């Protein structure tokens, strides 16, 4: 699962976990590190590929759905190992309102971070949309979004062919 800040990735993961799914929010727990972009054009957050590789390999062996969420520049390196790449989306004004009112994540509250969300939505979201296999508009009721994701994965703990 991927999407811009404020699209509801963490909220959806929390609800999926309550339904018994294995979920990993890569924004938490040391899954991401800042690293130089190819060509030396700056530094951006990226998945720690060794950790993500071990996580995905474990699930390839054990089966059952895994919901992995994040938005980092190197996530595409893993797409061939995912059954689906789901883009959670919402209009920019909705995302900014959610960011302004959320209490569980401070990102996006400063003027600099707000401006980054606006710029990233214009630049990054089209790239995410082009590589996604499914897009879900998170203006729908939360239960509908979660139901849709669950229908893509199947029951918790069951691997689909």
PDB file of C-alpha atoms in Angstrom:
ATOM      1  CA  UNK A   1       0.000   0.000   0.000  1.00  0.00           C
ATOM      2  CA  UNK A   2       1.295   3.393  -0.899  1.00  0.00           C
ATOM      3  CA  UNK A   3      -0.006   6.932  -1.011  1.00  0.00           C
ATOM      4  CA  UNK A   4       0.734  10.463  -0.041  1.00  0.00           C
ATOM      5  CA  UNK A   5       0.640  11.778   3.534  1.00  0.00           C
ATOM      6  CA  UNK A   6      -2.916  12.075   4.771  1.00  0.00           C
ATOM      7  CA  UNK A   7      -4.443   9.397   2.561  1.00  0.00           C
ATOM      8  CA  UNK A   8      -5.048   7.109   5.537  1.00  0.00           C
ATOM      9  CA  UNK A   9      -2.367   4.427   5.252  1.00  0.00           C
ATOM     10  CA  UNK A  10      -1.780   4.141   9.006  1.00  0.00           C
ATOM     11  CA  UNK A  11      -5.488   4.238   9.825  1.00  0.00           C
ATOM     12  CA  UNK A  12      -6.230   1.503   7.283  1.00  0.00           C
ATOM     13  CA  UNK A  13      -3.336  -0.636   8.572  1.00  0.00           C
ATOM     14  CA  UNK A  14      -4.639  -0.320  12.111  1.00  0.00           C
ATOM     15  CA  UNK A  15      -8.092  -1.497  11.051  1.00  0.00           C
ATOM     16  CA  UNK A  16      -6.635  -4.390   9.009  1.00  0.00           C
ATOM     17  CA  UNK A  17      -4.558  -5.471  12.025  1.00  0.00           C
ATOM     18  CA  UNK A  18      -7.721  -5.501  14.143  1.00  0.00           C
ATOM     19  CA  UNK A  19      -9.204  -7.901  11.585  1.00  0.00           C
ATOM     20  CA  UNK A  20      -6.259 -10.255  12.065  1.00  0.00           C
ATOM     21  CA  UNK A  21      -4.047  -9.328   9.121  1.00  0.00           C
ATOM     22  CA  UNK A  22      -0.279  -9.043   9.387  1.00  0.00           C
ATOM     23  CA  UNK A  23       0.561  -5.399   8.741  1.00  0.00           C
ATOM     24  CA  UNK A  24       3.779  -3.390   8.640  1.00  0.00           C
ATOM     25  CA  UNK A  25       3.817   0.390   8.619  1.00  0.00           C
ATOM     26  CA  UNK A  26       7.301   1.112   7.313  1.00  0.00           C
ATOM     27  CA  UNK A  27       7.139   4.655   8.708  1.00  0.00           C
ATOM     28  CA  UNK A  28       7.657   3.075  12.131  1.00  0.00           C
ATOM     29  CA  UNK A  29      10.236   0.689  13.518  1.00  0.00           C
ATOM     30  CA  UNK A  30      13.421   1.393  11.597  1.00  0.00           C
ATOM     31  CA  UNK A  31      12.299   0.226   8.149  1.00  0.00           C
ATOM     32  CA  UNK A  32      13.391   3.525   6.548  1.00  0.00           C
ATOM     33  CA  UNK A  33      16.706   5.348   6.377  1.00  0.00           C
ATOM     34  CA  UNK A  34      17.777   8.541   4.672  1.00  0.00           C
ATOM     35  CA  UNK A  35      20.032   7.787   1.737  1.00  0.00           C
ATOM     36  CA  UNK A  36      21.524   9.663  -1.192  1.00  0.00           C
ATOM     37  CA  UNK A  37      19.512   9.579  -4.374  1.00  0.00           C
ATOM     38  CA  UNK A  38      21.178   8.096  -7.455  1.00  0.00           C
ATOM     39  CA  UNK A  39      23.290  10.716  -9.148  1.00  0.00           C
ATOM     40  CA  UNK A  40      23.874  12.606  -5.901  1.00  0.00           C
ATOM     41  CA  UNK A  41      20.813  14.832  -6.387  1.00  0.00           C
ATOM     42  CA  UNK A  42      19.893  14.888  -2.705  1.00  0.00           C
ATOM     43  CA  UNK A  43      18.842  12.672   0.156  1.00  0.00           C
ATOM     44  CA  UNK A  44      15.478  10.947   0.468  1.00  0.00           C
ATOM     45  CA  UNK A  45      13.958   8.342   2.746  1.00  0.00           C
ATOM     46  CA  UNK A  46      14.263   4.825   1.409  1.00  0.00           C
ATOM     47  CA  UNK A  47      13.387   1.361   2.636  1.00  0.00           C
ATOM     48  CA  UNK A  48      16.212  -0.538   4.266  1.00  0.00           C
ATOM     49  CA  UNK A  49      16.285  -3.127   1.529  1.00  0.00           C
ATOM     50  CA  UNK A  50      17.858  -5.829   3.677  1.00  0.00           C
ATOM     51  CA  UNK A  51      15.015  -5.634   6.204  1.00  0.00           C
ATOM     52  CA  UNK A  52      12.262  -5.426   3.585  1.00  0.00           C
ATOM     53  CA  UNK A  53      13.799  -8.334   1.676  1.00  0.00           C
ATOM     54  CA  UNK A  54      13.829 -10.514   4.818  1.00  0.00           C
ATOM     55  CA  UNK A  55      10.236  -9.555   5.648  1.00  0.00           C
ATOM     56  CA  UNK A  56       8.947 -10.328   2.158  1.00  0.00           C
ATOM     57  CA  UNK A  57      10.971 -13.560   1.949  1.00  0.00           C
ATOM     58  CA  UNK A  58       9.501 -14.715   5.257  1.00  0.00           C
ATOM     59  CA  UNK A  59       5.986 -14.158   3.931  1.00  0.00           C
ATOM     60  CA  UNK A  60       6.785 -15.814   0.630  1.00  0.00           C
ATOM     61  CA  UNK A  61       7.713 -18.933   2.633  1.00  0.00           C
ATOM     62  CA  UNK A  62       4.944 -18.835   5.223  1.00  0.00           C
ATOM     63  CA  UNK A  63       2.072 -17.609   3.055  1.00  0.00           C
ATOM     64  CA  UNK A  64      -0.833 -15.506   4.170  1.00  0.00           C
ATOM     65  CA  UNK A  65      -1.468 -11.884   3.354  1.00  0.00           C
ATOM     66  CA  UNK A  66       0.915  -9.141   4.379  1.00  0.00           C
ATOM     67  CA  UNK A  67      -0.064  -5.496   4.139  1.00  0.00           C
ATOM     68  CA  UNK A  68       3.075  -3.411   3.803  1.00  0.00           C
ATOM     69  CA  UNK A  69       2.662   0.363   3.673  1.00  0.00           C
ATOM     70  CA  UNK A  70       5.028   3.137   2.814  1.00  0.00           C
ATOM     71  CA  UNK A  71       5.990   5.748   0.286  1.00  0.00           C
ATOM     72  CA  UNK A  72       9.716   5.884  -0.414  1.00  0.00           C
ATOM     73  CA  UNK A  73      11.778   6.305  -3.544  1.00  0.00           C
ATOM     74  CA  UNK A  74      13.053   2.694  -3.736  1.00  0.00           C
ATOM     75  CA  UNK A  75       9.766   0.841  -3.120  1.00  0.00           C
ATOM     76  CA  UNK A  76       9.455  -0.055  -6.801  1.00  0.00           C
ATOM     77  CA  UNK A  77      12.373  -2.456  -6.435  1.00  0.00           C
ATOM     78  CA  UNK A  78      10.002  -4.788  -4.582  1.00  0.00           C
ATOM     79  CA  UNK A  79       6.901  -4.497  -6.764  1.00  0.00           C
ATOM     80  CA  UNK A  80       7.591  -7.742  -8.635  1.00  0.00           C
ATOM     81  CA  UNK A  81       7.281  -9.574  -5.310  1.00  0.00           C
ATOM     82  CA  UNK A  82       3.920  -8.045  -4.396  1.00  0.00           C
ATOM     83  CA  UNK A  83       0.561  -9.428  -5.520  1.00  0.00           C
ATOM     84  CA  UNK A  84      -0.882  -5.916  -5.663  1.00  0.00           C
ATOM     85  CA  UNK A  85       0.403  -2.367  -5.420  1.00  0.00           C
ATOM     86  CA  UNK A  86      -2.470  -0.375  -3.985  1.00  0.00           C
ATOM     87  CA  UNK A  87      -2.500   3.405  -4.148  1.00  0.00           C
ATOM     88  CA  UNK A  88      -4.592   5.072  -1.467  1.00  0.00           C
ATOM     89  CA  UNK A  89      -5.612   8.486  -2.717  1.00  0.00           C
ATOM     90  CA  UNK A  90      -7.648  11.532  -1.777  1.00  0.00           C
ATOM     91  CA  UNK A  91      -7.846  15.086  -3.091  1.00  0.00           C
ATOM     92  CA  UNK A  92      -5.121  17.397  -1.823  1.00  0.00           C
ATOM     93  CA  UNK A  93      -7.519  19.504   0.270  1.00  0.00           C
ATOM     94  CA  UNK A  94      -8.763  16.363   2.058  1.00  0.00           C
ATOM     95  CA  UNK A  95      -5.211  15.174   2.730  1.00  0.00           C
ATOM     96  CA  UNK A  96      -4.180  18.575   4.106  1.00  0.00           C
ATOM     97  CA  UNK A  97      -7.236  18.708   6.384  1.00  0.00           C
ATOM     98  CA  UNK A  98      -6.473  15.221   7.728  1.00  0.00           C
ATOM     99  CA  UNK A  99      -2.831  16.140   8.322  1.00  0.00           C
ATOM    100  CA  UNK A 100      -3.830  19.341  10.132  1.00  0.00           C
ATOM    101  CA  UNK A 101      -6.196  17.512  12.491  1.00  0.00           C
ATOM    102  CA  UNK A 102      -4.393  14.219  13.141  1.00  0.00           C
ATOM    103  CA  UNK A 103      -2.779  13.689  16.518  1.00  0.00           C
ATOM    104  CA  UNK A 104      -0.830  10.472  15.908  1.00  0.00           C
ATOM    105  CA  UNK A 105       1.694  11.816  13.391  1.00  0.00           C
ATOM    106  CA  UNK A 106       3.349  15.252  13.529  1.00  0.00           C
ATOM    107  CA  UNK A 107       4.500  15.225   9.889  1.00  0.00           C
ATOM    108  CA  UNK A 108       2.989  17.955   7.754  1.00  0.00           C
ATOM    109  CA  UNK A 109       2.224  20.429  10.515  1.00  0.00           C
ATOM    110  CA  UNK A 110       5.060  22.879   9.813  1.00  0.00           C
ATOM    111  CA  UNK A 111       4.894  25.260   6.836  1.00  0.00           C
ATOM    112  CA  UNK A 112       7.921  23.549   5.247  1.00  0.00           C
ATOM    113  CA  UNK A 113       6.346  20.083   5.593  1.00  0.00           C
ATOM    114  CA  UNK A 114       2.980  21.386   4.356  1.00  0.00           C
ATOM    115  CA  UNK A 115       4.686  22.776   1.253  1.00  0.00           C
ATOM    116  CA  UNK A 116       6.492  19.452   0.779  1.00  0.00           C
ATOM    117  CA  UNK A 117       3.184  17.553   0.876  1.00  0.00           C
ATOM    118  CA  UNK A 118       1.784  19.865  -1.799  1.00  0.00           C
ATOM    119  CA  UNK A 119       4.892  19.531  -4.005  1.00  0.00           C
ATOM    120  CA  UNK A 120       5.180  15.756  -3.510  1.00  0.00           C
ATOM    121  CA  UNK A 121       1.522  15.277  -4.370  1.00  0.00           C
ATOM    122  CA  UNK A 122       2.072  17.067  -7.674  1.00  0.00           C
ATOM    123  CA  UNK A 123       5.340  15.276  -8.477  1.00  0.00           C
ATOM    124  CA  UNK A 124       5.198  11.865  -6.802  1.00  0.00           C
ATOM    125  CA  UNK A 125       1.544  10.843  -6.808  1.00  0.00           C
ATOM    126  CA  UNK A 126       1.367  10.548 -10.634  1.00  0.00           C
ATOM    127  CA  UNK A 127       4.337   8.151 -10.499  1.00  0.00           C
ATOM    128  CA  UNK A 128       2.637   6.084  -7.802  1.00  0.00           C
ATOM    129  CA  UNK A 129      -0.594   6.028  -9.808  1.00  0.00           C
ATOM    130  CA  UNK A 130       1.240   4.842 -12.935  1.00  0.00           C
ATOM    131  CA  UNK A 131       2.756   1.873 -11.100  1.00  0.00           C
ATOM    132  CA  UNK A 132      -0.257   0.918  -8.973  1.00  0.00           C
ATOM    133  CA  UNK A 133      -2.388  -2.092  -9.829  1.00  0.00           C
ATOM    134  CA  UNK A 134      -5.346  -0.744  -7.813  1.00  0.00           C
ATOM    135  CA  UNK A 135      -6.337   2.725  -6.636  1.00  0.00           C
ATOM    136  CA  UNK A 136      -8.707   3.278  -3.734  1.00  0.00           C
ATOM    137  CA  UNK A 137     -10.179   6.697  -2.986  1.00  0.00           C
ATOM    138  CA  UNK A 138     -10.084   7.037   0.800  1.00  0.00           C
ATOM    139  CA  UNK A 139     -12.957   9.517   0.926  1.00  0.00           C
ATOM    140  CA  UNK A 140     -15.101   6.388   1.090  1.00  0.00           C
ATOM    141  CA  UNK A 141     -16.081   5.201   4.564  1.00  0.00           C
ATOM    142  CA  UNK A 142     -13.131   3.531   6.301  1.00  0.00           C
ATOM    143  CA  UNK A 143     -14.889   0.149   6.497  1.00  0.00           C
ATOM    144  CA  UNK A 144     -15.408   0.176   2.716  1.00  0.00           C
ATOM    145  CA  UNK A 145     -11.729   0.910   2.095  1.00  0.00           C
ATOM    146  CA  UNK A 146     -10.706  -1.880   4.459  1.00  0.00           C
ATOM    147  CA  UNK A 147     -13.256  -4.293   2.958  1.00  0.00           C
ATOM    148  CA  UNK A 148     -11.842  -3.611  -0.500  1.00  0.00           C
ATOM    149  CA  UNK A 149      -8.292  -4.314   0.645  1.00  0.00           C
ATOM    150  CA  UNK A 150      -9.379  -7.453   2.482  1.00  0.00           C
ATOM    151  CA  UNK A 151     -11.133  -8.692  -0.655  1.00  0.00           C
ATOM    152  CA  UNK A 152      -7.881  -8.299  -2.596  1.00  0.00           C
ATOM    153  CA  UNK A 153      -5.924 -10.291  -0.011  1.00  0.00           C
ATOM    154  CA  UNK A 154      -8.364 -12.945   1.091  1.00  0.00           C
ATOM    155  CA  UNK A 155      -8.900 -14.011   4.685  1.00  0.00           C
ATOM    156  CA  UNK A 156      -6.156 -13.365   7.238  1.00  0.00           C
ATOM    157  CA  UNK A 157      -3.611 -16.163   7.383  1.00  0.00           C
ATOM    158  CA  UNK A 158      -4.735 -17.703   4.070  1.00  0.00           C
ATOM    159  CA  UNK A 159      -2.547 -17.540   1.006  1.00  0.00           C
ATOM    160  CA  UNK A 160      -4.396 -17.083  -2.288  1.00  0.00           C
ATOM    161  CA  UNK A 161      -3.124 -18.912  -5.396  1.00  0.00           C
TER     162      UNK A 161
END
